[in-house]
PDB file of C-alpha atoms in Angstrom:
ATOM      1  CA  MET F  13      -1.356 -86.389-100.824  1.00 48.00           C
ATOM      2  CA  ARG F  14      -4.824 -85.850-102.032  1.00 56.00           C
ATOM      3  CA  ASN F  15      -4.469 -88.878-104.383  1.00 78.00           C
ATOM      4  CA  ARG F  16      -3.451 -91.330-101.614  1.00 87.00           C
ATOM      5  CA  PRO F  17      -6.484 -93.536-100.295  1.00 93.00           C
ATOM      6  CA  LEU F  18      -8.466 -91.562 -97.577  1.00 91.00           C
ATOM      7  CA  LEU F  19      -7.749 -93.993 -94.827  1.00 88.00           C
ATOM      8  CA  THR F  20      -4.037 -93.687 -95.309  1.00 90.00           C
ATOM      9  CA  ARG F  21      -4.230 -90.173 -94.547  1.00 89.00           C
ATOM     10  CA  ILE F  22      -6.320 -90.547 -91.510  1.00 89.00           C
ATOM     11  CA  PHE F  23      -4.640 -93.545 -89.917  1.00 88.00           C
ATOM     12  CA  PRO F  24      -0.897 -93.453 -89.237  1.00 86.00           C
ATOM     13  CA  PRO F  25       1.331 -96.735 -89.799  1.00 85.00           C
ATOM     14  CA  THR F  26       2.167 -98.605 -86.597  1.00 82.00           C
ATOM     15  CA  ALA F  27       5.449 -96.977 -85.169  1.00 74.00           C
ATOM     16  CA  ALA F  28       6.940-100.212 -83.482  1.00 72.00           C
ATOM     17  CA  HIS F  29      10.179-101.547 -85.084  1.00 75.00           C
ATOM     18  CA  PRO F  30      11.833-104.849 -84.062  1.00 74.00           C
ATOM     19  CA  SER F  31      14.529-104.079 -81.397  1.00 81.00           C
ATOM     20  CA  LEU F  32      16.441-107.299 -81.655  1.00 88.00           C
ATOM     21  CA  PRO F  33      18.980-107.660 -84.695  1.00 91.00           C
ATOM     22  CA  ASN F  34      19.115-110.630 -86.846  1.00 94.00           C
ATOM     23  CA  PRO F  35      21.150-113.526 -85.880  1.00 94.00           C
ATOM     24  CA  SER F  36      24.535-114.149 -87.454  1.00 89.00           C
ATOM     25  CA  PRO F  37      26.137-117.408 -88.701  1.00 86.00           C
ATOM     26  CA  ALA F  38      29.318-115.788 -87.509  1.00 82.00           C
ATOM     27  CA  SER F  39      28.270-115.560 -84.144  1.00 80.00           C
ATOM     28  CA  GLY F  40      27.032-119.038 -83.755  1.00 82.00           C
ATOM     29  CA  ASP F  41      23.421-118.004 -82.813  1.00 88.00           C
ATOM     30  CA  LEU F  42      21.717-118.707 -86.101  1.00 94.00           C
ATOM     31  CA  ARG F  43      19.537-122.016 -85.340  1.00 94.00           C
ATOM     32  CA  ASP F  44      17.885-122.130 -88.754  1.00 96.00           C
ATOM     33  CA  PRO F  45      19.448-120.725 -92.008  1.00 95.00           C
ATOM     34  CA  VAL F  46      16.026-120.381 -93.764  1.00 97.00           C
ATOM     35  CA  PRO F  47      15.130-116.657 -93.395  1.00 98.00           C
ATOM     36  CA  VAL F  48      11.458-115.668 -92.418  1.00 98.00           C
ATOM     37  CA  ILE F  49       9.674-113.279 -94.482  1.00 99.00           C
ATOM     38  CA  ALA F  50       6.800-111.353 -92.895  1.00 98.00           C
ATOM     39  CA  LEU F  51       3.973-109.873 -94.867  1.00 98.00           C
ATOM     40  CA  HIS F  52       1.417-107.382 -93.400  1.00 97.00           C
ATOM     41  CA  GLY F  53      -1.989-106.644 -94.960  1.00 97.00           C
ATOM     42  CA  THR F  54      -3.887-104.040 -96.394  1.00 97.00           C
ATOM     43  CA  LEU F  55      -3.464-100.512 -94.610  1.00 94.00           C
ATOM     44  CA  ASP F  56      -0.626-101.861 -92.647  1.00 94.00           C
ATOM     45  CA  SER F  57       3.010-101.599 -91.919  1.00 93.00           C
ATOM     46  CA  PRO F  58       6.117-103.649 -90.973  1.00 93.00           C
ATOM     47  CA  GLY F  59       5.785-102.513 -87.574  1.00 93.00           C
ATOM     48  CA  ALA F  60       2.872-104.607 -87.002  1.00 94.00           C
ATOM     49  CA  TRP F  61       5.100-107.760 -87.119  1.00 96.00           C
ATOM     50  CA  ALA F  62       7.577-106.307 -84.180  1.00 95.00           C
ATOM     51  CA  PRO F  63       6.582-108.816 -81.701  1.00 95.00           C
ATOM     52  CA  LEU F  64       6.868-111.767 -83.573  1.00 97.00           C
ATOM     53  CA  ALA F  65      10.240-110.492 -85.511  1.00 96.00           C
ATOM     54  CA  ASP F  66      11.760-110.181 -81.878  1.00 95.00           C
ATOM     55  CA  GLY F  67      10.765-113.347 -80.549  1.00 96.00           C
ATOM     56  CA  LEU F  68      11.727-115.222 -83.469  1.00 97.00           C
ATOM     57  CA  ARG F  69      14.963-113.579 -83.717  1.00 96.00           C
ATOM     58  CA  ALA F  70      15.541-114.258 -79.923  1.00 95.00           C
ATOM     59  CA  ARG F  71      15.141-118.030 -81.061  1.00 96.00           C
ATOM     60  CA  GLY F  72      17.532-117.909 -83.609  1.00 97.00           C
ATOM     61  CA  ARG F  73      15.770-117.137 -86.645  1.00 97.00           C
ATOM     62  CA  ARG F  74      16.701-114.344 -89.223  1.00 98.00           C
ATOM     63  CA  VAL F  75      13.239-112.303 -89.996  1.00 98.00           C
ATOM     64  CA  TYR F  76      12.610-109.734 -92.662  1.00 97.00           C
ATOM     65  CA  VAL F  77       9.566-107.422 -92.951  1.00 96.00           C
ATOM     66  CA  PRO F  78       9.234-105.459 -95.988  1.00 96.00           C
ATOM     67  CA  ALA F  79       7.115-102.265 -96.439  1.00 95.00           C
ATOM     68  CA  TYR F  80       5.062-102.866 -99.835  1.00 97.00           C
ATOM     69  CA  GLY F  81       2.743-101.224-101.973  1.00 96.00           C
ATOM     70  CA  ASP F  82       2.292 -98.093 -99.987  1.00 94.00           C
ATOM     71  CA  ARG F  83       1.196 -99.736 -96.592  1.00 96.00           C
ATOM     72  CA  GLY F  84      -0.616-102.489 -98.880  1.00 96.00           C
ATOM     73  CA  THR F  85      -3.008-100.150-100.732  1.00 97.00           C
ATOM     74  CA  ALA F  86      -1.298-100.815-104.028  1.00 97.00           C
ATOM     75  CA  ALA F  87      -2.508-103.203-106.892  1.00 97.00           C
ATOM     76  CA  LEU F  88      -1.997-106.803-106.115  1.00 97.00           C
ATOM     77  CA  VAL F  89       0.089-107.186-109.278  1.00 95.00           C
ATOM     78  CA  ASP F  90       2.278-104.410-108.408  1.00 96.00           C
ATOM     79  CA  SER F  91       2.734-105.556-104.695  1.00 97.00           C
ATOM     80  CA  VAL F  92       3.461-109.162-105.713  1.00 95.00           C
ATOM     81  CA  ALA F  93       6.285-108.029-108.100  1.00 94.00           C
ATOM     82  CA  GLU F  94       7.692-105.724-105.227  1.00 96.00           C
ATOM     83  CA  VAL F  95       7.545-108.437-102.635  1.00 97.00           C
ATOM     84  CA  GLU F  96       9.261-111.020-105.350  1.00 94.00           C
ATOM     85  CA  ALA F  97      12.260-108.451-105.615  1.00 95.00           C
ATOM     86  CA  TYR F  98      12.403-108.001-102.102  1.00 97.00           C
ATOM     87  CA  ILE F  99      12.812-111.636-101.339  1.00 97.00           C
ATOM     88  CA  ASN F 100      15.361-112.078-104.256  1.00 94.00           C
ATOM     89  CA  GLY F 101      17.343-109.506-102.142  1.00 96.00           C
ATOM     90  CA  VAL F 102      17.010-111.305 -99.091  1.00 97.00           C
ATOM     91  CA  CYS F 103      17.858-114.695-100.552  1.00 96.00           C
ATOM     92  CA  THR F 104      21.232-113.127-102.047  1.00 95.00           C
ATOM     93  CA  GLU F 105      21.838-111.520 -98.619  1.00 95.00           C
ATOM     94  CA  THR F 106      21.429-114.643 -96.852  1.00 96.00           C
ATOM     95  CA  ASN F 107      22.710-117.179 -99.514  1.00 94.00           C
ATOM     96  CA  SER F 108      19.412-118.905 -99.304  1.00 95.00           C
ATOM     97  CA  ASP F 109      17.421-120.343-101.975  1.00 93.00           C
ATOM     98  CA  THR F 110      14.114-121.203 -99.670  1.00 95.00           C
ATOM     99  CA  VAL F 111      12.232-118.906 -97.398  1.00 97.00           C
ATOM    100  CA  ASP F 112       9.616-119.415 -94.857  1.00 98.00           C
ATOM    101  CA  ILE F 113       6.551-117.105 -95.116  1.00 99.00           C
ATOM    102  CA  VAL F 114       4.196-115.606 -92.250  1.00 99.00           C
ATOM    103  CA  ALA F 115       1.302-113.473 -93.774  1.00 99.00           C
ATOM    104  CA  HIS F 116      -1.516-111.614 -92.386  1.00 99.00           C
ATOM    105  CA  SER F 117      -4.606-110.930 -94.484  1.00 98.00           C
ATOM    106  CA  GLN F 118      -3.745-109.634 -97.734  1.00 98.00           C
ATOM    107  CA  GLY F 119      -0.200-110.846 -97.346  1.00 98.00           C
ATOM    108  CA  GLY F 120      -1.534-114.287 -97.583  1.00 98.00           C
ATOM    109  CA  LEU F 121      -3.051-113.628-100.926  1.00 98.00           C
ATOM    110  CA  LEU F 122       0.139-112.236-102.024  1.00 98.00           C
ATOM    111  CA  ALA F 123       2.060-115.344-100.917  1.00 97.00           C
ATOM    112  CA  PHE F 124      -0.429-117.443-102.886  1.00 96.00           C
ATOM    113  CA  LEU F 125       0.217-115.192-105.891  1.00 95.00           C
ATOM    114  CA  LEU F 126       3.677-115.154-105.868  1.00 94.00           C
ATOM    115  CA  PHE F 127       3.737-118.864-105.001  1.00 92.00           C
ATOM    116  CA  THR F 128       1.929-119.581-108.319  1.00 88.00           C
ATOM    117  CA  ARG F 129       4.088-117.217-110.276  1.00 84.00           C
ATOM    118  CA  LEU F 130       7.123-118.848-108.941  1.00 81.00           C
ATOM    119  CA  ALA F 131       5.901-122.552-109.924  1.00 71.00           C
ATOM    120  CA  ASN F 132       5.477-121.280-113.512  1.00 69.00           C
ATOM    121  CA  HIS F 133       8.908-119.962-113.848  1.00 64.00           C
ATOM    122  CA  GLU F 134      11.433-122.279-115.958  1.00 52.00           C
ATOM    123  CA  CYS F 135      14.014-121.431-113.512  1.00 53.00           C
ATOM    124  CA  GLU F 136      12.957-121.157-109.857  1.00 64.00           C
ATOM    125  CA  ARG F 137      14.929-118.540-108.050  1.00 76.00           C
ATOM    126  CA  PHE F 138      13.616-119.521-104.780  1.00 88.00           C
ATOM    127  CA  SER F 139      11.047-121.532-103.231  1.00 91.00           C
ATOM    128  CA  PHE F 140       8.831-121.296-100.251  1.00 95.00           C
ATOM    129  CA  ARG F 141       9.354-124.003 -97.217  1.00 96.00           C
ATOM    130  CA  ARG F 142       6.470-123.250 -95.135  1.00 98.00           C
ATOM    131  CA  VAL F 143       3.769-120.563 -95.516  1.00 98.00           C
ATOM    132  CA  ILE F 144       1.685-119.648 -92.405  1.00 99.00           C
ATOM    133  CA  SER F 145      -1.355-117.554 -93.795  1.00 99.00           C
ATOM    134  CA  VAL F 146      -2.853-115.836 -90.703  1.00 99.00           C
ATOM    135  CA  SER F 147      -6.391-114.883 -91.586  1.00 98.00           C
ATOM    136  CA  GLY F 148      -5.220-114.477 -95.292  1.00 98.00           C
ATOM    137  CA  SER F 149      -7.523-113.017 -97.898  1.00 98.00           C
ATOM    138  CA  VAL F 150      -6.767-115.593-100.688  1.00 98.00           C
ATOM    139  CA  GLY F 151     -10.315-115.957-101.464  1.00 97.00           C
ATOM    140  CA  GLY F 152     -10.498-112.123-101.355  1.00 97.00           C
ATOM    141  CA  VAL F 153     -12.609-109.947 -98.757  1.00 98.00           C
ATOM    142  CA  ASN F 154     -16.067-111.043 -97.550  1.00 95.00           C
ATOM    143  CA  LEU F 155     -18.794-109.795 -99.772  1.00 94.00           C
ATOM    144  CA  THR F 156     -20.915-108.001 -97.327  1.00 92.00           C
ATOM    145  CA  GLU F 157     -23.301-105.213 -98.400  1.00 93.00           C
ATOM    146  CA  ILE F 158     -20.791-102.925 -97.755  1.00 93.00           C
ATOM    147  CA  SER F 159     -17.823-104.451 -99.594  1.00 94.00           C
ATOM    148  CA  ARG F 160     -20.257-104.876-102.737  1.00 94.00           C
ATOM    149  CA  ILE F 161     -21.186-101.063-102.615  1.00 95.00           C
ATOM    150  CA  LEU F 162     -17.142-100.482-102.724  1.00 94.00           C
ATOM    151  CA  GLY F 163     -16.869-102.638-105.563  1.00 94.00           C
ATOM    152  CA  TRP F 164     -19.444-100.455-107.640  1.00 96.00           C
ATOM    153  CA  TRP F 165     -18.064 -98.625-110.715  1.00 96.00           C
ATOM    154  CA  ASN F 166     -15.070-101.037-111.257  1.00 92.00           C
ATOM    155  CA  GLY F 167     -14.017-100.733-107.436  1.00 95.00           C
ATOM    156  CA  ALA F 168     -13.861 -96.711-107.427  1.00 95.00           C
ATOM    157  CA  PRO F 169     -15.216 -96.183-104.073  1.00 94.00           C
ATOM    158  CA  ALA F 170     -12.608 -99.072-102.609  1.00 95.00           C
ATOM    159  CA  ARG F 171      -9.699 -97.166-104.519  1.00 96.00           C
ATOM    160  CA  TRP F 172     -10.877 -93.711-102.823  1.00 94.00           C
ATOM    161  CA  LEU F 173     -11.204 -95.481 -99.337  1.00 95.00           C
ATOM    162  CA  MET F 174      -8.147 -97.826 -99.397  1.00 95.00           C
ATOM    163  CA  GLY F 175      -6.513 -98.277-102.695  1.00 97.00           C
ATOM    164  CA  GLN F 176      -6.622-100.466-105.550  1.00 97.00           C
ATOM    165  CA  ALA F 177      -5.543-103.252-103.082  1.00 98.00           C
ATOM    166  CA  LEU F 178      -8.977-103.362-101.869  1.00 98.00           C
ATOM    167  CA  ALA F 179     -10.756-103.188-105.147  1.00 98.00           C
ATOM    168  CA  ASP F 180      -8.687-106.054-106.432  1.00 98.00           C
ATOM    169  CA  GLN F 181      -9.528-108.086-103.209  1.00 98.00           C
ATOM    170  CA  ILE F 182     -13.317-107.603-103.786  1.00 98.00           C
ATOM    171  CA  ALA F 183     -12.659-108.491-107.363  1.00 97.00           C
ATOM    172  CA  VAL F 184     -11.121-111.694-106.065  1.00 97.00           C
ATOM    173  CA  ALA F 185     -14.006-112.655-104.038  1.00 96.00           C
ATOM    174  CA  ALA F 186     -16.526-111.765-106.568  1.00 95.00           C
ATOM    175  CA  GLY F 187     -14.720-114.032-109.332  1.00 93.00           C
ATOM    176  CA  GLN F 188     -13.738-110.794-111.575  1.00 94.00           C
ATOM    177  CA  TYR F 189     -10.040-110.952-110.779  1.00 92.00           C
ATOM    178  CA  GLU F 190      -7.721-112.977-113.136  1.00 86.00           C
ATOM    179  CA  LEU F 191      -6.057-115.681-111.009  1.00 80.00           C
ATOM    180  CA  PRO F 192      -4.017-118.553-112.126  1.00 70.00           C
ATOM    181  CA  ALA F 193      -5.676-121.331-113.967  1.00 59.00           C
ATOM    182  CA  ALA F 194      -6.850-124.126-111.989  1.00 53.00           C
ATOM    183  CA  ASN F 195      -6.022-126.471-114.562  1.00 48.00           C
ATOM    184  CA  THR F 196      -2.236-125.678-114.434  1.00 52.00           C
ATOM    185  CA  ALA F 197      -2.040-126.942-110.971  1.00 50.00           C
ATOM    186  CA  PRO F 198      -1.497-130.672-111.307  1.00 52.00           C
ATOM    187  CA  HIS F 199       1.762-130.457-113.294  1.00 51.00           C
ATOM    188  CA  LEU F 200       3.071-127.702-111.132  1.00 52.00           C
ATOM    189  CA  ARG F 201       2.603-130.169-108.225  1.00 51.00           C
ATOM    190  CA  ARG F 202       5.931-131.881-109.406  1.00 53.00           C
ATOM    191  CA  ARG F 203       7.697-128.534-109.088  1.00 55.00           C
ATOM    192  CA  LYS F 204       9.673-127.876-105.926  1.00 49.00           C
ATOM    193  CA  ALA F 205       8.039-124.377-105.619  1.00 52.00           C
ATOM    194  CA  ALA F 206       4.712-125.989-105.698  1.00 52.00           C
ATOM    195  CA  THR F 207       4.828-127.892-102.539  1.00 76.00           C
ATOM    196  CA  PRO F 208       5.112-125.858 -99.445  1.00 92.00           C
ATOM    197  CA  ASP F 209       3.719-126.848 -96.368  1.00 96.00           C
ATOM    198  CA  TRP F 210       0.814-124.359 -96.363  1.00 98.00           C
ATOM    199  CA  ILE F 211      -0.832-123.633 -93.063  1.00 99.00           C
ATOM    200  CA  ASN F 212      -3.990-121.466 -92.901  1.00 98.00           C
ATOM    201  CA  VAL F 213      -4.500-119.881 -89.489  1.00 98.00           C
ATOM    202  CA  ILE F 214      -8.433-119.314 -89.694  1.00 98.00           C
ATOM    203  CA  SER F 215     -10.880-117.805 -86.939  1.00 96.00           C
ATOM    204  CA  HIS F 216     -14.746-118.325 -87.340  1.00 91.00           C
ATOM    205  CA  HIS F 217     -15.152-114.942 -85.859  1.00 90.00           C
ATOM    206  CA  ASP F 218     -13.124-113.203 -88.616  1.00 92.00           C
ATOM    207  CA  ASN F 219     -15.621-112.123 -91.121  1.00 92.00           C
ATOM    208  CA  LEU F 220     -13.551-109.798 -92.968  1.00 95.00           C
ATOM    209  CA  VAL F 221     -11.680-112.204 -95.405  1.00 98.00           C
ATOM    210  CA  ILE F 222     -12.353-115.206 -97.321  1.00 97.00           C
ATOM    211  CA  PRO F 223      -9.227-117.624 -96.017  1.00 97.00           C
ATOM    212  CA  TRP F 224      -9.194-120.077 -98.957  1.00 96.00           C
ATOM    213  CA  SER F 225     -10.511-120.714-102.367  1.00 94.00           C
ATOM    214  CA  ASP F 226     -11.410-123.589-104.792  1.00 92.00           C
ATOM    215  CA  THR F 227      -8.514-122.150-106.889  1.00 90.00           C
ATOM    216  CA  ALA F 228      -5.935-122.268-104.164  1.00 93.00           C
ATOM    217  CA  GLN F 229      -6.891-125.641-103.064  1.00 93.00           C
ATOM    218  CA  SER F 230      -6.400-126.912-106.518  1.00 89.00           C
ATOM    219  CA  PHE F 231      -2.893-125.736-106.342  1.00 89.00           C
ATOM    220  CA  LEU F 232      -2.383-126.777-102.635  1.00 92.00           C
ATOM    221  CA  PRO F 233      -4.444-129.876-101.986  1.00 92.00           C
ATOM    222  CA  ASP F 234      -2.491-130.949 -98.924  1.00 93.00           C
ATOM    223  CA  SER F 235      -2.929-127.328 -97.116  1.00 96.00           C
ATOM    224  CA  ARG F 236      -4.179-127.530 -93.693  1.00 97.00           C
ATOM    225  CA  ALA F 237      -6.278-125.221 -91.346  1.00 98.00           C
ATOM    226  CA  VAL F 238      -5.473-124.499 -87.847  1.00 98.00           C
ATOM    227  CA  LEU F 239      -8.422-122.871 -86.049  1.00 98.00           C
ATOM    228  CA  LEU F 240      -7.563-120.015 -83.892  1.00 97.00           C
ATOM    229  CA  GLU F 241     -10.315-120.669 -81.250  1.00 97.00           C
ATOM    230  CA  THR F 242      -9.213-124.126 -80.717  1.00 97.00           C
ATOM    231  CA  GLU F 243      -5.707-123.263 -80.302  1.00 97.00           C
ATOM    232  CA  LEU F 244      -6.538-120.566 -77.927  1.00 97.00           C
ATOM    233  CA  GLU F 245      -9.016-122.449 -75.854  1.00 95.00           C
ATOM    234  CA  GLY F 246     -11.965-120.626 -77.278  1.00 94.00           C
ATOM    235  CA  ARG F 247     -10.579-116.976 -77.288  1.00 95.00           C
ATOM    236  CA  SER F 248     -11.021-115.146 -80.341  1.00 94.00           C
ATOM    237  CA  VAL F 249      -8.894-112.204 -81.692  1.00 96.00           C
ATOM    238  CA  ALA F 250     -10.205-109.355 -83.879  1.00 95.00           C
ATOM    239  CA  HIS F 251      -8.503-109.287 -87.244  1.00 96.00           C
ATOM    240  CA  TRP F 252      -6.416-106.317 -86.766  1.00 93.00           C
ATOM    241  CA  LYS F 253      -5.152-107.381 -83.448  1.00 95.00           C
ATOM    242  CA  GLN F 254      -3.786-110.628 -84.805  1.00 97.00           C
ATOM    243  CA  GLN F 255      -0.283-109.806 -85.291  1.00 96.00           C
ATOM    244  CA  THR F 256       0.424-108.298 -82.115  1.00 95.00           C
ATOM    245  CA  ASP F 257      -1.561-110.741 -79.786  1.00 97.00           C
ATOM    246  CA  PRO F 258       1.050-112.856 -77.783  1.00 97.00           C
ATOM    247  CA  GLU F 259      -1.044-116.049 -77.987  1.00 98.00           C
ATOM    248  CA  VAL F 260      -1.121-115.787 -81.698  1.00 98.00           C
ATOM    249  CA  ILE F 261       2.771-114.996 -81.982  1.00 98.00           C
ATOM    250  CA  GLU F 262       3.275-118.048 -79.581  1.00 98.00           C
ATOM    251  CA  LEU F 263       1.035-120.113 -81.874  1.00 98.00           C
ATOM    252  CA  ILE F 264       3.007-118.742 -85.075  1.00 99.00           C
ATOM    253  CA  THR F 265       6.366-119.711 -83.639  1.00 98.00           C
ATOM    254  CA  ARG F 266       5.217-123.209 -82.952  1.00 98.00           C
ATOM    255  CA  LEU F 267       4.074-123.583 -86.502  1.00 98.00           C
ATOM    256  CA  LEU F 268       7.357-122.261 -87.646  1.00 97.00           C
ATOM    257  CA  ALA F 269       9.379-124.871 -85.519  1.00 91.00           C
TER     258      ALA F 269
END
């Protein structure tokens, strides 16, 4: 217990769980065969996506929400491998080789790292059709005075507070994390795995994360951004409330349609 990050011992995981089962092809209520994978962020849990999962299942989508990386505090490389194995299992269960991704915060960075990893495979096991990254930390966490201090001593304070995942995301922002080389992007664009419809849902009032990066842009030049405040008629939503906000859920549902 004492080796776990401090904040995982203070804040319990979100207790909510989706109440609706996934639709079944046999029952005739499956409207889109492509499964949706919903990824939570750092210090979070699958329960945060319960309202979205129930809403999408009521509309005929199968939704899967993995618990990964000890509430998203593990090293990025370990969480990427864990999420990849989980999606492989979903694809086997659903007989699908394509998935849609909805990701919040660190989940957006994991989706990007996994997509570049898949694109480099000689045999693509599955691909992304659409990715909706909601305030994703694709470019890491914002380098404020506090986050810079947490990054001291190779990220030791960050690991103590929120695990290796926070230390890694600080390193991403500082250019100290080994990301896929940008010069590998052009030849990957011809590959199926390298052409998802990537949508970044961003907020001008969310200063916790860096939602995009030059490296990501080199791989996904056709990505597009949706400004939360524009879609919500000027209203902003705090980073930690976005997954359960009814209007954000409605926006994600529209973008997935």
